[in-house]
Amino acid sequence: DTGVSQNPRHKITKRGQNVTFRCDPISEHNRLYWYRQTLGQGPEFLTYFQNEAQLEKSRLLSDRFSAERPKGSFSTLEIQRTEQGDSAMYLCASSLASIYNYGYTFGSGTRLTVV
Amino acid sequence: DQQVKQNSPSLSVQEGRISILNCDYTNSMFDYFLWYKKYPAEGPTFLISISSIKDKNEDGRFTVFLNKSAKHLSLHIVPSQPGDSAVYFCAATPIVNRDDKIIFGKGTRLHILP
């Protein structure tokens, strides 16, 4: 197992375009989290899944954002009609049912630049 | 509202000396605390954690101290090494919620000087 994998690593898009990011978690992890990190800030929670069920969404996740985790394996995060304020590092993390002792395992992130 | 606060954006420490990174929190429901380390162009990696039933947890060169009454925790790195230069995030979660949603501070950039 190579850890949490995120694709693409970098994405440059024009304002108004749609983008989709993919996250492949560690295979035995049933929880999957999406975070966003902007310059000078810590990671901010966006949403999380337990298996295929999306259990919580942050108020940061506007209607233009949608996340899915079909079959409880990989997850996708789509941003429609991108805005310059969406430019950030999007981080995916996964964990077992309990984070105690090891926390989350993060991927390397997808850096989105909206021009 | 910033529930986890790291008031020092950066810290410089001589190699071989002790690095002390501080963190304060406001939410009294937090009872599990974590430190993550982040290198440029990589995701954060888990470093060490502590439950609220303890006041100290040690793992090699890293020790986390928790003062629950002051809502304060600190990470000590002894001795500091060049590879410790990174951004360190303090984080917390309320166990009672069972969702393990972790709330992060803004981070402290640690520079280890030769």
PDB file of C-alpha atoms in Angstrom:
ATOM      1  CA  ASP A   1       0.000   0.000   0.000  1.00  0.00           C
ATOM      2  CA  THR A   2       1.473   3.321  -1.060  1.00  0.00           C
ATOM      3  CA  GLY A   3      -0.568   5.560   1.215  1.00  0.00           C
ATOM      4  CA  VAL A   4      -3.158   8.132   0.171  1.00  0.00           C
ATOM      5  CA  SER A   5      -2.889   9.084  -3.473  1.00  0.00           C
ATOM      6  CA  GLN A   6      -4.243  12.312  -4.953  1.00  0.00           C
ATOM      7  CA  ASN A   7      -4.503  13.268  -8.599  1.00  0.00           C
ATOM      8  CA  PRO A   8      -3.680  15.544 -10.211  1.00  0.00           C
ATOM      9  CA  ARG A   9      -0.906  17.125  -8.127  1.00  0.00           C
ATOM     10  CA  HIS A  10      -1.408  20.475  -9.791  1.00  0.00           C
ATOM     11  CA  LYS A  11      -4.298  21.972 -11.721  1.00  0.00           C
ATOM     12  CA  ILE A  12      -4.455  25.361 -13.401  1.00  0.00           C
ATOM     13  CA  THR A  13      -7.861  26.334 -14.689  1.00  0.00           C
ATOM     14  CA  LYS A  14      -9.621  29.383 -16.015  1.00  0.00           C
ATOM     15  CA  ARG A  15     -12.274  31.024 -13.901  1.00  0.00           C
ATOM     16  CA  GLY A  16     -15.670  29.551 -14.636  1.00  0.00           C
ATOM     17  CA  GLN A  17     -14.395  26.104 -15.606  1.00  0.00           C
ATOM     18  CA  ASN A  18     -15.229  22.925 -13.719  1.00  0.00           C
ATOM     19  CA  VAL A  19     -12.516  20.806 -12.114  1.00  0.00           C
ATOM     20  CA  THR A  20     -12.503  17.365 -10.534  1.00  0.00           C
ATOM     21  CA  PHE A  21      -9.942  15.893  -8.161  1.00  0.00           C
ATOM     22  CA  ARG A  22      -9.516  12.271  -7.213  1.00  0.00           C
ATOM     23  CA  CYS A  23      -8.389  10.683  -3.953  1.00  0.00           C
ATOM     24  CA  ASP A  24      -7.496   7.036  -3.431  1.00  0.00           C
ATOM     25  CA  PRO A  25      -7.327   6.295   0.299  1.00  0.00           C
ATOM     26  CA  ILE A  26      -5.452   3.530   2.075  1.00  0.00           C
ATOM     27  CA  SER A  27      -7.456   0.454   1.192  1.00  0.00           C
ATOM     28  CA  GLU A  28      -8.476  -0.659   4.674  1.00  0.00           C
ATOM     29  CA  HIS A  29      -9.456   2.846   5.814  1.00  0.00           C
ATOM     30  CA  ASN A  30     -13.201   3.361   5.918  1.00  0.00           C
ATOM     31  CA  ARG A  31     -13.119   7.074   6.680  1.00  0.00           C
ATOM     32  CA  LEU A  32     -12.148   9.675   4.096  1.00  0.00           C
ATOM     33  CA  TYR A  33     -11.813  13.417   4.660  1.00  0.00           C
ATOM     34  CA  TRP A  34     -11.383  16.420   2.389  1.00  0.00           C
ATOM     35  CA  TYR A  35      -9.615  19.521   3.667  1.00  0.00           C
ATOM     36  CA  ARG A  36      -8.586  22.774   2.028  1.00  0.00           C
ATOM     37  CA  GLN A  37      -5.475  24.737   2.881  1.00  0.00           C
ATOM     38  CA  THR A  38      -4.817  28.297   1.813  1.00  0.00           C
ATOM     39  CA  LEU A  39      -1.625  30.297   2.286  1.00  0.00           C
ATOM     40  CA  GLY A  40      -0.847  30.962   5.930  1.00  0.00           C
ATOM     41  CA  GLN A  41      -3.700  28.822   7.184  1.00  0.00           C
ATOM     42  CA  GLY A  42      -3.978  25.343   8.570  1.00  0.00           C
ATOM     43  CA  PRO A  43      -6.045  22.685   6.820  1.00  0.00           C
ATOM     44  CA  GLU A  44      -9.767  23.481   7.012  1.00  0.00           C
ATOM     45  CA  PHE A  45     -12.344  20.704   7.097  1.00  0.00           C
ATOM     46  CA  LEU A  46     -14.628  20.428   4.053  1.00  0.00           C
ATOM     47  CA  THR A  47     -16.403  17.088   4.256  1.00  0.00           C
ATOM     48  CA  TYR A  48     -16.040  13.483   5.333  1.00  0.00           C
ATOM     49  CA  PHE A  49     -17.264  10.023   4.379  1.00  0.00           C
ATOM     50  CA  GLN A  50     -17.684   6.858   6.327  1.00  0.00           C
ATOM     51  CA  ASN A  51     -17.594   4.190   3.645  1.00  0.00           C
ATOM     52  CA  GLU A  52     -19.847   5.609   0.878  1.00  0.00           C
ATOM     53  CA  ALA A  53     -21.955   7.821   3.141  1.00  0.00           C
ATOM     54  CA  GLN A  54     -21.167  11.534   3.257  1.00  0.00           C
ATOM     55  CA  LEU A  55     -21.768  12.329   6.912  1.00  0.00           C
ATOM     56  CA  GLU A  56     -20.869  15.979   7.268  1.00  0.00           C
ATOM     57  CA  LYS A  57     -20.277  19.019   5.092  1.00  0.00           C
ATOM     58  CA  SER A  58     -18.671  22.238   6.229  1.00  0.00           C
ATOM     59  CA  ARG A  59     -20.281  25.588   5.527  1.00  0.00           C
ATOM     60  CA  LEU A  60     -17.109  26.228   3.484  1.00  0.00           C
ATOM     61  CA  LEU A  61     -18.499  23.756   0.945  1.00  0.00           C
ATOM     62  CA  SER A  62     -20.710  25.957  -1.202  1.00  0.00           C
ATOM     63  CA  ASP A  63     -23.251  24.654  -3.692  1.00  0.00           C
ATOM     64  CA  ARG A  64     -20.532  24.685  -6.349  1.00  0.00           C
ATOM     65  CA  PHE A  65     -18.674  21.918  -4.516  1.00  0.00           C
ATOM     66  CA  SER A  66     -19.704  18.290  -4.571  1.00  0.00           C
ATOM     67  CA  ALA A  67     -17.951  15.218  -3.261  1.00  0.00           C
ATOM     68  CA  GLU A  68     -18.672  11.575  -3.835  1.00  0.00           C
ATOM     69  CA  ARG A  69     -17.293   8.272  -2.679  1.00  0.00           C
ATOM     70  CA  PRO A  70     -18.998   5.583  -4.730  1.00  0.00           C
ATOM     71  CA  LYS A  71     -18.625   2.074  -3.341  1.00  0.00           C
ATOM     72  CA  GLY A  72     -16.710   3.417  -0.364  1.00  0.00           C
ATOM     73  CA  SER A  73     -13.356   3.344  -2.135  1.00  0.00           C
ATOM     74  CA  PHE A  74     -11.919   6.340  -4.010  1.00  0.00           C
ATOM     75  CA  SER A  75     -13.467   9.788  -3.739  1.00  0.00           C
ATOM     76  CA  THR A  76     -13.875  12.714  -6.099  1.00  0.00           C
ATOM     77  CA  LEU A  77     -14.230  16.395  -5.304  1.00  0.00           C
ATOM     78  CA  GLU A  78     -15.747  18.540  -8.046  1.00  0.00           C
ATOM     79  CA  ILE A  79     -15.807  22.318  -8.143  1.00  0.00           C
ATOM     80  CA  GLN A  80     -18.154  23.883 -10.656  1.00  0.00           C
ATOM     81  CA  ARG A  81     -17.758  27.392 -12.075  1.00  0.00           C
ATOM     82  CA  THR A  82     -14.430  27.917 -10.353  1.00  0.00           C
ATOM     83  CA  GLU A  83     -13.622  31.287  -8.814  1.00  0.00           C
ATOM     84  CA  GLN A  84     -10.249  32.797  -7.956  1.00  0.00           C
ATOM     85  CA  GLY A  85     -11.034  32.306  -4.274  1.00  0.00           C
ATOM     86  CA  ASP A  86     -11.068  28.555  -4.863  1.00  0.00           C
ATOM     87  CA  SER A  87      -7.299  28.618  -5.409  1.00  0.00           C
ATOM     88  CA  ALA A  88      -5.885  26.458  -2.627  1.00  0.00           C
ATOM     89  CA  MET A  89      -4.317  23.125  -1.772  1.00  0.00           C
ATOM     90  CA  TYR A  90      -7.003  20.437  -1.538  1.00  0.00           C
ATOM     91  CA  LEU A  91      -5.990  17.674   0.830  1.00  0.00           C
ATOM     92  CA  CYS A  92      -7.505  14.246   1.181  1.00  0.00           C
ATOM     93  CA  ALA A  93      -6.970  12.085   4.256  1.00  0.00           C
ATOM     94  CA  SER A  94      -8.119   8.680   5.355  1.00  0.00           C
ATOM     95  CA  SER A  95      -8.302   6.812   8.632  1.00  0.00           C
ATOM     96  CA  LEU A  96      -9.574   3.714  10.288  1.00  0.00           C
ATOM     97  CA  ALA A  97     -12.726   3.998  12.362  1.00  0.00           C
ATOM     98  CA  SER A  98     -10.614   5.359  15.170  1.00  0.00           C
ATOM     99  CA  ILE A  99      -7.898   7.965  14.679  1.00  0.00           C
ATOM    100  CA  TYR A 100      -6.345   7.394  18.072  1.00  0.00           C
ATOM    101  CA  ASN A 101      -2.627   6.779  18.077  1.00  0.00           C
ATOM    102  CA  TYR A 102      -2.070   7.527  14.395  1.00  0.00           C
ATOM    103  CA  GLY A 103      -4.405  10.326  13.361  1.00  0.00           C
ATOM    104  CA  TYR A 104      -5.235  10.720   9.709  1.00  0.00           C
ATOM    105  CA  THR A 105      -2.974   9.819   6.815  1.00  0.00           C
ATOM    106  CA  PHE A 106      -2.903  12.686   4.354  1.00  0.00           C
ATOM    107  CA  GLY A 107      -2.154  12.606   0.661  1.00  0.00           C
ATOM    108  CA  SER A 108       0.208  15.105  -0.943  1.00  0.00           C
ATOM    109  CA  GLY A 109      -2.679  17.265  -2.072  1.00  0.00           C
ATOM    110  CA  THR A 110      -3.887  18.837  -5.296  1.00  0.00           C
ATOM    111  CA  ARG A 111      -2.847  22.439  -5.766  1.00  0.00           C
ATOM    112  CA  LEU A 112      -5.539  24.356  -7.649  1.00  0.00           C
ATOM    113  CA  THR A 113      -4.794  27.687  -9.295  1.00  0.00           C
ATOM    114  CA  VAL A 114      -7.715  29.572 -10.819  1.00  0.00           C
ATOM    115  CA  VAL A 115      -6.639  32.269 -13.282  1.00  0.00           C
TER     116      VAL A 115
ATOM    117  CA  ASP B   1     -13.462  31.706  15.251  1.00  0.00           C
ATOM    118  CA  GLN B   2     -10.107  30.065  15.687  1.00  0.00           C
ATOM    119  CA  GLN B   3     -10.598  27.159  18.074  1.00  0.00           C
ATOM    120  CA  VAL B   4      -6.955  26.085  17.890  1.00  0.00           C
ATOM    121  CA  LYS B   5      -4.441  28.908  18.084  1.00  0.00           C
ATOM    122  CA  GLN B   6      -0.765  28.884  17.268  1.00  0.00           C
ATOM    123  CA  ASN B   7       0.330  32.411  17.988  1.00  0.00           C
ATOM    124  CA  SER B   8       3.897  32.108  16.741  1.00  0.00           C
ATOM    125  CA  PRO B   9       3.981  32.020  12.940  1.00  0.00           C
ATOM    126  CA  SER B  10       7.664  31.123  12.979  1.00  0.00           C
ATOM    127  CA  LEU B  11      10.434  30.004  15.307  1.00  0.00           C
ATOM    128  CA  SER B  12      14.206  29.720  14.797  1.00  0.00           C
ATOM    129  CA  VAL B  13      16.265  27.357  16.944  1.00  0.00           C
ATOM    130  CA  GLN B  14      19.917  26.403  16.910  1.00  0.00           C
ATOM    131  CA  GLU B  15      20.664  22.824  15.917  1.00  0.00           C
ATOM    132  CA  GLY B  16      21.044  20.654  18.996  1.00  0.00           C
ATOM    133  CA  ARG B  17      18.969  22.911  21.230  1.00  0.00           C
ATOM    134  CA  ILE B  18      15.371  22.426  22.346  1.00  0.00           C
ATOM    135  CA  SER B  19      12.489  23.574  20.134  1.00  0.00           C
ATOM    136  CA  ILE B  20       9.270  24.432  21.951  1.00  0.00           C
ATOM    137  CA  LEU B  21       6.131  24.990  19.922  1.00  0.00           C
ATOM    138  CA  ASN B  22       3.041  26.254  21.705  1.00  0.00           C
ATOM    139  CA  CYS B  23      -0.659  25.886  21.076  1.00  0.00           C
ATOM    140  CA  ASP B  24      -3.796  27.123  22.818  1.00  0.00           C
ATOM    141  CA  TYR B  25      -7.361  25.966  22.327  1.00  0.00           C
ATOM    142  CA  THR B  26     -10.724  27.397  23.247  1.00  0.00           C
ATOM    143  CA  ASN B  27     -13.178  24.513  22.882  1.00  0.00           C
ATOM    144  CA  SER B  28     -13.520  22.679  26.195  1.00  0.00           C
ATOM    145  CA  MET B  29     -14.994  19.695  24.330  1.00  0.00           C
ATOM    146  CA  PHE B  30     -11.614  18.920  22.757  1.00  0.00           C
ATOM    147  CA  ASP B  31     -10.092  15.909  24.416  1.00  0.00           C
ATOM    148  CA  TYR B  32      -7.657  14.483  21.895  1.00  0.00           C
ATOM    149  CA  PHE B  33      -4.774  16.525  20.553  1.00  0.00           C
ATOM    150  CA  LEU B  34      -2.357  15.927  17.727  1.00  0.00           C
ATOM    151  CA  TRP B  35       0.715  17.461  16.159  1.00  0.00           C
ATOM    152  CA  TYR B  36       1.385  17.220  12.450  1.00  0.00           C
ATOM    153  CA  LYS B  37       4.508  18.147  10.529  1.00  0.00           C
ATOM    154  CA  LYS B  38       4.454  19.421   6.957  1.00  0.00           C
ATOM    155  CA  TYR B  39       7.221  19.786   4.425  1.00  0.00           C
ATOM    156  CA  PRO B  40       6.709  21.899   1.278  1.00  0.00           C
ATOM    157  CA  ALA B  41       4.755  20.166  -1.509  1.00  0.00           C
ATOM    158  CA  GLU B  42       3.758  17.310   0.809  1.00  0.00           C
ATOM    159  CA  GLY B  43       0.695  16.594   2.888  1.00  0.00           C
ATOM    160  CA  PRO B  44       0.871  16.870   6.684  1.00  0.00           C
ATOM    161  CA  THR B  45       2.238  13.812   8.448  1.00  0.00           C
ATOM    162  CA  PHE B  46       1.185  12.690  11.896  1.00  0.00           C
ATOM    163  CA  LEU B  47       3.843  13.250  14.552  1.00  0.00           C
ATOM    164  CA  ILE B  48       2.491  12.629  18.035  1.00  0.00           C
ATOM    165  CA  SER B  49      -0.778  12.809  19.949  1.00  0.00           C
ATOM    166  CA  ILE B  50      -2.094  13.009  23.482  1.00  0.00           C
ATOM    167  CA  SER B  51      -5.378  12.206  25.143  1.00  0.00           C
ATOM    168  CA  SER B  52      -6.831  14.560  27.724  1.00  0.00           C
ATOM    169  CA  ILE B  53      -6.446  11.903  30.408  1.00  0.00           C
ATOM    170  CA  LYS B  54      -2.689  12.355  30.189  1.00  0.00           C
ATOM    171  CA  ASP B  55      -0.475  15.379  30.698  1.00  0.00           C
ATOM    172  CA  LYS B  56       2.558  14.119  28.819  1.00  0.00           C
ATOM    173  CA  ASN B  57       3.337  11.801  25.941  1.00  0.00           C
ATOM    174  CA  GLU B  58       6.825  11.064  24.699  1.00  0.00           C
ATOM    175  CA  ASP B  59       8.075   9.510  21.479  1.00  0.00           C
ATOM    176  CA  GLY B  60      11.804   9.628  20.959  1.00  0.00           C
ATOM    177  CA  ARG B  61      12.907  13.247  20.564  1.00  0.00           C
ATOM    178  CA  PHE B  62       9.311  14.490  20.642  1.00  0.00           C
ATOM    179  CA  THR B  63       7.297  15.176  23.780  1.00  0.00           C
ATOM    180  CA  VAL B  64       3.854  16.730  23.966  1.00  0.00           C
ATOM    181  CA  PHE B  65       2.667  18.347  27.194  1.00  0.00           C
ATOM    182  CA  LEU B  66      -0.969  19.114  27.926  1.00  0.00           C
ATOM    183  CA  ASN B  67      -2.220  21.607  30.516  1.00  0.00           C
ATOM    184  CA  LYS B  68      -5.943  21.092  30.402  1.00  0.00           C
ATOM    185  CA  SER B  69      -6.816  23.761  32.944  1.00  0.00           C
ATOM    186  CA  ALA B  70      -4.963  26.356  30.869  1.00  0.00           C
ATOM    187  CA  LYS B  71      -6.178  24.877  27.581  1.00  0.00           C
ATOM    188  CA  HIS B  72      -2.581  24.817  26.438  1.00  0.00           C
ATOM    189  CA  LEU B  73      -0.302  22.265  24.884  1.00  0.00           C
ATOM    190  CA  SER B  74       3.257  22.327  23.732  1.00  0.00           C
ATOM    191  CA  LEU B  75       5.554  20.217  21.586  1.00  0.00           C
ATOM    192  CA  HIS B  76       9.168  19.835  22.658  1.00  0.00           C
ATOM    193  CA  ILE B  77      11.814  18.597  20.243  1.00  0.00           C
ATOM    194  CA  VAL B  78      15.125  17.641  21.829  1.00  0.00           C
ATOM    195  CA  PRO B  79      17.679  17.818  20.344  1.00  0.00           C
ATOM    196  CA  SER B  80      16.585  19.786  17.285  1.00  0.00           C
ATOM    197  CA  GLN B  81      17.935  18.518  13.977  1.00  0.00           C
ATOM    198  CA  PRO B  82      18.074  20.119  10.491  1.00  0.00           C
ATOM    199  CA  GLY B  83      15.387  17.730   9.223  1.00  0.00           C
ATOM    200  CA  ASP B  84      13.003  19.159  11.800  1.00  0.00           C
ATOM    201  CA  SER B  85      12.713  22.354   9.741  1.00  0.00           C
ATOM    202  CA  ALA B  86       9.077  22.278   8.659  1.00  0.00           C
ATOM    203  CA  VAL B  87       5.660  23.706   9.455  1.00  0.00           C
ATOM    204  CA  TYR B  88       4.095  22.199  12.583  1.00  0.00           C
ATOM    205  CA  PHE B  89       0.339  22.110  13.009  1.00  0.00           C
ATOM    206  CA  CYS B  90      -1.380  21.693  16.329  1.00  0.00           C
ATOM    207  CA  ALA B  91      -4.758  19.995  16.020  1.00  0.00           C
ATOM    208  CA  ALA B  92      -7.605  18.834  18.230  1.00  0.00           C
ATOM    209  CA  THR B  93     -10.771  16.816  18.108  1.00  0.00           C
ATOM    210  CA  PRO B  94     -13.667  16.168  20.467  1.00  0.00           C
ATOM    211  CA  ILE B  95     -13.823  12.406  20.966  1.00  0.00           C
ATOM    212  CA  VAL B  96     -17.462  12.584  21.978  1.00  0.00           C
ATOM    213  CA  ASN B  97     -18.519  13.485  18.429  1.00  0.00           C
ATOM    214  CA  ARG B  98     -17.200  10.162  17.105  1.00  0.00           C
ATOM    215  CA  ASP B  99     -16.581  11.709  13.689  1.00  0.00           C
ATOM    216  CA  ASP B 100     -12.901  12.291  14.355  1.00  0.00           C
ATOM    217  CA  LYS B 101     -13.078  15.652  12.598  1.00  0.00           C
ATOM    218  CA  ILE B 102      -9.768  17.301  13.369  1.00  0.00           C
ATOM    219  CA  ILE B 103      -9.513  21.072  13.784  1.00  0.00           C
ATOM    220  CA  PHE B 104      -6.111  22.516  12.891  1.00  0.00           C
ATOM    221  CA  GLY B 105      -4.245  25.631  13.955  1.00  0.00           C
ATOM    222  CA  LYS B 106      -2.544  27.899  11.423  1.00  0.00           C
ATOM    223  CA  GLY B 107       0.845  26.340  11.976  1.00  0.00           C
ATOM    224  CA  THR B 108       4.283  27.415  13.170  1.00  0.00           C
ATOM    225  CA  ARG B 109       7.221  27.353  10.775  1.00  0.00           C
ATOM    226  CA  LEU B 110      10.268  25.973  12.541  1.00  0.00           C
ATOM    227  CA  HIS B 111      13.738  26.840  11.221  1.00  0.00           C
ATOM    228  CA  ILE B 112      16.641  24.850  12.602  1.00  0.00           C
ATOM    229  CA  LEU B 113      19.815  26.907  12.278  1.00  0.00           C
ATOM    230  CA  PRO B 114      23.202  25.230  11.709  1.00  0.00           C
TER     231      PRO B 114
END
